[in-house]
Amino acid sequence: MKRRKFEMAAVPGNVARGVDDRFQAATPLRRLLNKVFPDHWSFLLGEIALFSFIVLLLTGVFLTFFFEPAMTEVIYNGSYAPLRGTPMSAAYASSLDISFDVRGGLIMRQMHHWSALLFMAAIVVHMLRVFFTGAFRKPRETNWIIGSLLFWVGFLAGFTGYSLPDDGLSGTGLRIASGIMLSIPVIGSWVTSSIFDGEFPGTIIVSRFYIAHVLLIPGLLLALIGAHLGLVFKQKHTQWPGPGRTNDNVVGERMFPRYALKQGGFFMVVFGVIALMAGLFQINPIWLFGPYEAWVVSAASQPDWYVMFLDGSTRLMPAWEINIPIGDGYVIPPLFWPTVVLPGVLVGMSVLYPFIEARRLKDYRSHNLLQRPRDVPARSGLGAMAVTFYLVLALSGANDVIADKFNISLNAMTWGGRIGLLLLPPLAYFVTYRICLGLQQHDREVLAHGVETGIIRRLPDGRFVEVHQPLHREDGELEYVGWVVPKKMNRLGALGPAIRGFFYPIEKPAEAPVSPAPPVDSDTERSEITSGERR
Amino acid sequence: MTSDNDRRRGLFARLRGRPAARSRGRRRLGAAVRLLAALMLAGGAYTAFAPSVQAQDTPMSGVAADGKALFNESCVSCHGRNAQGVEGRGPSLVGVGSASVEFQVGSGRMPMVRQEAQAPRKPPVFTPDEIRQLGQYIQELGGGPELPPGEDLHEDGNLAAGGELFRINCAQCHAFGGGGGALSSGKYAPTLKPASDRQIYAAMLSGPQNMPVFGDNQITPEQKADIIAYIQENLNHNQDPGGFNLGRYGPSTEGLAIFLVGIVALVFTTLWIAGKS
């Protein structure tokens, strides 16, 4: 019997053929790997959220190995001396153990928390990109809705996670949450007692929040993220208008190898940034807050940044109590408006916005090309208005810290927030609208008259004019196509090719990068430029 | 039996029965005698029961006399002569004790630069010796709380007990990390970072500015030592195990950091990645 020679080089091909013979994978896989993604930096913002979600899952699984979601009282006896001998819940004790006694526990906890903050921040930044470029228009309204739901589900995930360690800060947050639930008319007390199993804090809330935080909400998030990505796949990514790019095609890079490799690298960078922040910056020092006790509330007790706007709206809300004289009298507390009604309105407005805009513009076509923010001033203005509204609320949520550290009266901060909340958003709308119009105007001007060269000429009658480089040969105007108009001479090649490289040049120019100087005749005398017809 | 006419007369008059017709002069003399007797009774009782005012009676010690000289140079404009206070400018210092002087002058809060919501901490104007003299003067003027001797007031402090007391009594205003916090109308609880043992102790005893007094009845001297131990050893001198603490301002600065560091770094990364096509 002759031994067959083993050929190493043929192994991948043989394996692939074997797989394809059995599963017929080649055809769909080729389609998948050849899928084209447009390339622009702003299309990578959503990926930050996706990748930080993966980091959240990884670090979260690690934390579940050591966390004990129970409110039974134990006496702490771990290695953090300033709490030794203190009675506390098992949840808090195990969180302290994760921070001080589990190897690598503290950095895992900090990575988990930082990636949660990054997840929410990236969702918001991604959402702003989608909004300002009109990527939510038909046919992508569903994905816009899923995206805004992702924010609110992420919000819940963050809040339940924030409540788990059962430290002083998280207990204060839970107390506020129970107050918010209580403020809901008619059903408030039933909602609260069914969630807390009786009066706040009860003995079961940490266990309930735990299962919500590690199973229900992540499951929901995974499902929503899956649907979100699936829709991007099915509906294809939007792209910027430009040469060769139309509403009916997708110009970009194939999924494999370039896009996949870039994304793999980007995941590593996101992971690295989170790990770096977790190693350098302390987050949520639960050991300083102590175990939660109802009579312990620290100054500067704030929620994480994505909840801060609700804290701010609560702080700005005047104490207007509505008394309804039915039965024994019924009270709607002021807390109800900023913490239940306001988020409800915000969810409704964000979910409905694509339909509102389509109706207002009577535009029911499908759009696969993005719009520059300047080309839709009304939408950009609205976006600026929303961002300003949110920022005023979020800053008011931290107004005691700002007041203290910048030596401002807290009362002045509150009133500034109240007035700012009403005045600044319309102002932002107006300013943004005018800036957009100005930018549009300048685009049209450059298209009509050319790029400024920086060369000043004096006309025979004494006037000075700047020489413009037209963007086209023939007379007449260039049409604006919704993409960047070159506005500097070096964009037109006047300074020679730009040297490639992001941080430092990665190529050496083949020849002198400046255009050669005009030949100098040595025998002619230098003459001053006169106002005659000489060029 | 009592008629309307009776009721209009005083109680003693009614007990005495019908008034005899007295001359006007006799009535005046009787009133004067009664007034004098009442005054003497009140004055006598006061001298018998009230503590004697030492500043007037017993001679001041040398140290206090030096303190008084300093007081008359630097403090009298707001706190008035003999530290009795000036309406609308400065409170009376009679009875505040040397603990208050040590805190206010030792931390540079007094003398104040200007009238505002609250005097901020600044480098002290007086030397430790001068502060002792001022304290002695105020102490001898009207008594009041005094500090125990020694620089290190937290030797036997229990960290865990101090931490619990700190979170219950101090963290509401000075915040969980001792970094301070805002109060209403421009007032604030200052950071505890630069405070010495004696200053923290004095603050608890005297309740400066907007701080409540935590006398020895509310928080015993041993508990005060525990609190000071927690502040000094855990908050001020213990390194943060998690890295740079972002000022220990809670989630506000953490939110700022995720945008300024995390999002900025990653947006630059997207520019870099997308630029490589």
PDB file of C-alpha atoms in Angstrom, chain A residues 39-41 44-45 48 80-84 86 100 106 110 114 117-118 121-122 125 169 253 258 262 266 269-270 273 277-285 287-291 293 295-300 302-305 308 398 400-401 403-405 409-411 502-503 506, chain B residues 159-161 163-164 167-168 171-177 179-191 230 234-235 238-246 248-259 261-263 265-277:
ATOM      1  CA  ASP A  39     -16.864  54.373   3.448  1.00  0.00           C
ATOM      2  CA  HIS A  40     -17.125  57.521   5.531  1.00  0.00           C
ATOM      3  CA  TRP A  41     -15.926  58.210   9.033  1.00  0.00           C
ATOM      4  CA  LEU A  44     -18.411  54.067  11.966  1.00  0.00           C
ATOM      5  CA  LEU A  45     -20.060  55.728  14.973  1.00  0.00           C
ATOM      6  CA  ILE A  48     -18.582  52.074  18.611  1.00  0.00           C
ATOM      7  CA  TYR A  80     -11.167  47.182  52.631  1.00  0.00           C
ATOM      8  CA  ALA A  81     -10.417  48.302  56.172  1.00  0.00           C
ATOM      9  CA  PRO A  82     -12.686  51.383  56.430  1.00  0.00           C
ATOM     10  CA  LEU A  83     -15.791  49.201  56.035  1.00  0.00           C
ATOM     11  CA  ARG A  84     -14.712  46.146  58.000  1.00  0.00           C
ATOM     12  CA  THR A  86     -20.026  47.195  58.922  1.00  0.00           C
ATOM     13  CA  PHE A 100     -10.788  44.432  46.341  1.00  0.00           C
ATOM     14  CA  LEU A 106     -11.776  46.146  39.891  1.00  0.00           C
ATOM     15  CA  GLN A 110     -14.519  49.693  35.768  1.00  0.00           C
ATOM     16  CA  TRP A 114     -16.997  52.743  31.276  1.00  0.00           C
ATOM     17  CA  LEU A 117     -21.195  54.958  29.434  1.00  0.00           C
ATOM     18  CA  LEU A 118     -19.511  54.610  26.055  1.00  0.00           C
ATOM     19  CA  ALA A 121     -22.646  57.979  24.337  1.00  0.00           C
ATOM     20  CA  ALA A 122     -21.998  56.223  21.026  1.00  0.00           C
ATOM     21  CA  VAL A 125     -23.587  60.377  18.683  1.00  0.00           C
ATOM     22  CA  LEU A 169     -25.391  56.155  45.557  1.00  0.00           C
ATOM     23  CA  GLU A 253     -15.597  48.533  -0.082  1.00  0.00           C
ATOM     24  CA  ARG A 258     -11.050  45.212   3.552  1.00  0.00           C
ATOM     25  CA  LYS A 262     -11.035  47.422   9.241  1.00  0.00           C
ATOM     26  CA  PHE A 266     -11.718  49.114  15.012  1.00  0.00           C
ATOM     27  CA  VAL A 269      -9.274  50.079  19.247  1.00  0.00           C
ATOM     28  CA  VAL A 270     -12.638  50.414  21.013  1.00  0.00           C
ATOM     29  CA  VAL A 273      -9.833  52.709  24.676  1.00  0.00           C
ATOM     30  CA  MET A 277     -10.018  54.401  30.551  1.00  0.00           C
ATOM     31  CA  ALA A 278     -10.797  51.636  33.040  1.00  0.00           C
ATOM     32  CA  GLY A 279      -7.133  51.447  33.977  1.00  0.00           C
ATOM     33  CA  LEU A 280      -6.574  55.192  34.232  1.00  0.00           C
ATOM     34  CA  PHE A 281      -9.805  56.658  35.542  1.00  0.00           C
ATOM     35  CA  GLN A 282     -11.652  55.526  38.629  1.00  0.00           C
ATOM     36  CA  ILE A 283     -15.386  55.196  38.098  1.00  0.00           C
ATOM     37  CA  ASN A 284     -18.126  54.798  40.693  1.00  0.00           C
ATOM     38  CA  PRO A 285     -16.020  54.289  43.855  1.00  0.00           C
ATOM     39  CA  TRP A 287     -16.505  51.813  48.706  1.00  0.00           C
ATOM     40  CA  LEU A 288     -16.758  55.544  49.439  1.00  0.00           C
ATOM     41  CA  PHE A 289     -20.547  55.620  49.262  1.00  0.00           C
ATOM     42  CA  GLY A 290     -20.921  52.959  51.918  1.00  0.00           C
ATOM     43  CA  PRO A 291     -23.827  50.553  52.205  1.00  0.00           C
ATOM     44  CA  GLU A 293     -29.150  53.276  54.308  1.00  0.00           C
ATOM     45  CA  TRP A 295     -30.827  58.160  56.053  1.00  0.00           C
ATOM     46  CA  VAL A 296     -27.541  58.452  54.161  1.00  0.00           C
ATOM     47  CA  VAL A 297     -27.582  60.733  51.137  1.00  0.00           C
ATOM     48  CA  SER A 298     -24.343  62.255  49.913  1.00  0.00           C
ATOM     49  CA  ALA A 299     -23.969  65.604  48.199  1.00  0.00           C
ATOM     50  CA  ALA A 300     -23.355  65.279  44.445  1.00  0.00           C
ATOM     51  CA  GLN A 302     -26.079  62.057  40.485  1.00  0.00           C
ATOM     52  CA  PRO A 303     -27.181  59.420  38.020  1.00  0.00           C
ATOM     53  CA  ASP A 304     -24.977  58.388  35.128  1.00  0.00           C
ATOM     54  CA  TRP A 305     -24.828  60.939  32.335  1.00  0.00           C
ATOM     55  CA  MET A 308     -28.762  63.228  34.104  1.00  0.00           C
ATOM     56  CA  ALA A 398     -25.156  68.496  37.656  1.00  0.00           C
ATOM     57  CA  ASP A 400     -24.850  71.593  42.312  1.00  0.00           C
ATOM     58  CA  VAL A 401     -21.415  70.373  41.249  1.00  0.00           C
ATOM     59  CA  ALA A 403     -22.322  75.754  41.235  1.00  0.00           C
ATOM     60  CA  ASP A 404     -19.816  74.554  43.811  1.00  0.00           C
ATOM     61  CA  LYS A 405     -16.782  74.233  41.590  1.00  0.00           C
ATOM     62  CA  SER A 409     -24.990  80.434  43.416  1.00  0.00           C
ATOM     63  CA  LEU A 410     -27.046  77.250  43.197  1.00  0.00           C
ATOM     64  CA  ASN A 411     -30.201  79.345  43.017  1.00  0.00           C
ATOM     65  CA  PHE A 502      -2.609  60.585   9.074  1.00  0.00           C
ATOM     66  CA  PHE A 503      -0.199  61.184  11.911  1.00  0.00           C
ATOM     67  CA  ILE A 506       3.781  57.660   4.899  1.00  0.00           C
TER      68      ILE A 506
ATOM     69  CA  LEU B 159     -11.837  54.031  60.476  1.00  0.00           C
ATOM     70  CA  ALA B 160     -15.005  51.972  60.023  1.00  0.00           C
ATOM     71  CA  ALA B 161     -16.919  53.760  62.771  1.00  0.00           C
ATOM     72  CA  GLY B 163     -16.757  56.222  57.960  1.00  0.00           C
ATOM     73  CA  GLU B 164     -20.265  55.439  59.061  1.00  0.00           C
ATOM     74  CA  ARG B 167     -21.605  59.274  55.752  1.00  0.00           C
ATOM     75  CA  ILE B 168     -24.465  59.971  58.135  1.00  0.00           C
ATOM     76  CA  ALA B 171     -21.549  63.527  53.452  1.00  0.00           C
ATOM     77  CA  GLN B 172     -24.840  65.370  52.894  1.00  0.00           C
ATOM     78  CA  CYS B 173     -22.906  68.601  52.415  1.00  0.00           C
ATOM     79  CA  HIS B 174     -19.216  67.723  52.108  1.00  0.00           C
ATOM     80  CA  ALA B 175     -20.009  64.844  49.694  1.00  0.00           C
ATOM     81  CA  PHE B 176     -18.936  61.214  49.883  1.00  0.00           C
ATOM     82  CA  GLY B 177     -15.330  62.007  48.976  1.00  0.00           C
ATOM     83  CA  GLY B 179     -14.744  67.335  48.121  1.00  0.00           C
ATOM     84  CA  GLY B 180     -17.472  69.696  49.255  1.00  0.00           C
ATOM     85  CA  GLY B 181     -20.789  70.642  47.766  1.00  0.00           C
ATOM     86  CA  ALA B 182     -23.128  73.515  47.029  1.00  0.00           C
ATOM     87  CA  LEU B 183     -25.634  74.983  49.447  1.00  0.00           C
ATOM     88  CA  SER B 184     -28.288  77.562  48.650  1.00  0.00           C
ATOM     89  CA  SER B 185     -27.608  81.144  47.511  1.00  0.00           C
ATOM     90  CA  GLY B 186     -23.886  80.922  46.912  1.00  0.00           C
ATOM     91  CA  LYS B 187     -23.095  79.207  50.199  1.00  0.00           C
ATOM     92  CA  TYR B 188     -21.191  75.970  50.145  1.00  0.00           C
ATOM     93  CA  ALA B 189     -19.642  73.214  52.168  1.00  0.00           C
ATOM     94  CA  PRO B 190     -15.893  73.495  51.531  1.00  0.00           C
ATOM     95  CA  THR B 191     -13.559  70.692  50.571  1.00  0.00           C
ATOM     96  CA  TYR B 230     -11.689  58.578  58.316  1.00  0.00           C
ATOM     97  CA  ASN B 234      -9.098  57.336  54.050  1.00  0.00           C
ATOM     98  CA  LEU B 235     -10.259  60.350  52.087  1.00  0.00           C
ATOM     99  CA  ASN B 238      -5.416  56.984  50.792  1.00  0.00           C
ATOM    100  CA  GLN B 239      -4.700  56.559  47.116  1.00  0.00           C
ATOM    101  CA  ASP B 240      -7.680  55.826  44.930  1.00  0.00           C
ATOM    102  CA  PRO B 241      -7.505  52.148  43.994  1.00  0.00           C
ATOM    103  CA  GLY B 242      -9.223  52.694  40.641  1.00  0.00           C
ATOM    104  CA  GLY B 243      -6.860  55.258  39.165  1.00  0.00           C
ATOM    105  CA  PHE B 244      -7.339  59.013  38.748  1.00  0.00           C
ATOM    106  CA  ASN B 245     -10.459  59.890  40.704  1.00  0.00           C
ATOM    107  CA  LEU B 246     -11.773  62.638  38.350  1.00  0.00           C
ATOM    108  CA  ARG B 248     -14.532  62.525  43.103  1.00  0.00           C
ATOM    109  CA  TYR B 249     -17.453  64.582  41.873  1.00  0.00           C
ATOM    110  CA  GLY B 250     -19.581  61.538  41.181  1.00  0.00           C
ATOM    111  CA  PRO B 251     -21.097  60.665  37.817  1.00  0.00           C
ATOM    112  CA  SER B 252     -20.963  64.244  36.464  1.00  0.00           C
ATOM    113  CA  THR B 253     -17.268  64.189  35.697  1.00  0.00           C
ATOM    114  CA  GLU B 254     -17.487  60.550  34.607  1.00  0.00           C
ATOM    115  CA  GLY B 255     -20.007  61.610  31.965  1.00  0.00           C
ATOM    116  CA  LEU B 256     -17.722  64.429  30.924  1.00  0.00           C
ATOM    117  CA  ALA B 257     -14.782  62.034  30.672  1.00  0.00           C
ATOM    118  CA  ILE B 258     -16.556  59.539  28.445  1.00  0.00           C
ATOM    119  CA  PHE B 259     -17.224  62.279  25.895  1.00  0.00           C
ATOM    120  CA  VAL B 261     -11.738  61.119  26.286  1.00  0.00           C
ATOM    121  CA  GLY B 262     -13.669  58.115  24.983  1.00  0.00           C
ATOM    122  CA  ILE B 263     -15.783  59.624  22.222  1.00  0.00           C
ATOM    123  CA  ALA B 265     -10.472  59.326  20.859  1.00  0.00           C
ATOM    124  CA  LEU B 266     -12.801  57.033  18.949  1.00  0.00           C
ATOM    125  CA  VAL B 267     -14.041  59.724  16.551  1.00  0.00           C
ATOM    126  CA  PHE B 268     -10.419  60.417  15.686  1.00  0.00           C
ATOM    127  CA  THR B 269     -10.025  56.682  15.149  1.00  0.00           C
ATOM    128  CA  THR B 270     -12.967  56.668  12.733  1.00  0.00           C
ATOM    129  CA  LEU B 271     -11.363  59.544  10.840  1.00  0.00           C
ATOM    130  CA  TRP B 272      -8.136  57.587  10.712  1.00  0.00           C
ATOM    131  CA  ILE B 273      -9.776  54.350   9.578  1.00  0.00           C
ATOM    132  CA  ALA B 274     -11.987  55.995   6.982  1.00  0.00           C
ATOM    133  CA  GLY B 275      -9.051  58.038   5.755  1.00  0.00           C
ATOM    134  CA  LYS B 276      -7.265  54.805   4.825  1.00  0.00           C
ATOM    135  CA  SER B 277      -9.250  53.907   1.759  1.00  0.00           C
TER     136      SER B 277
END
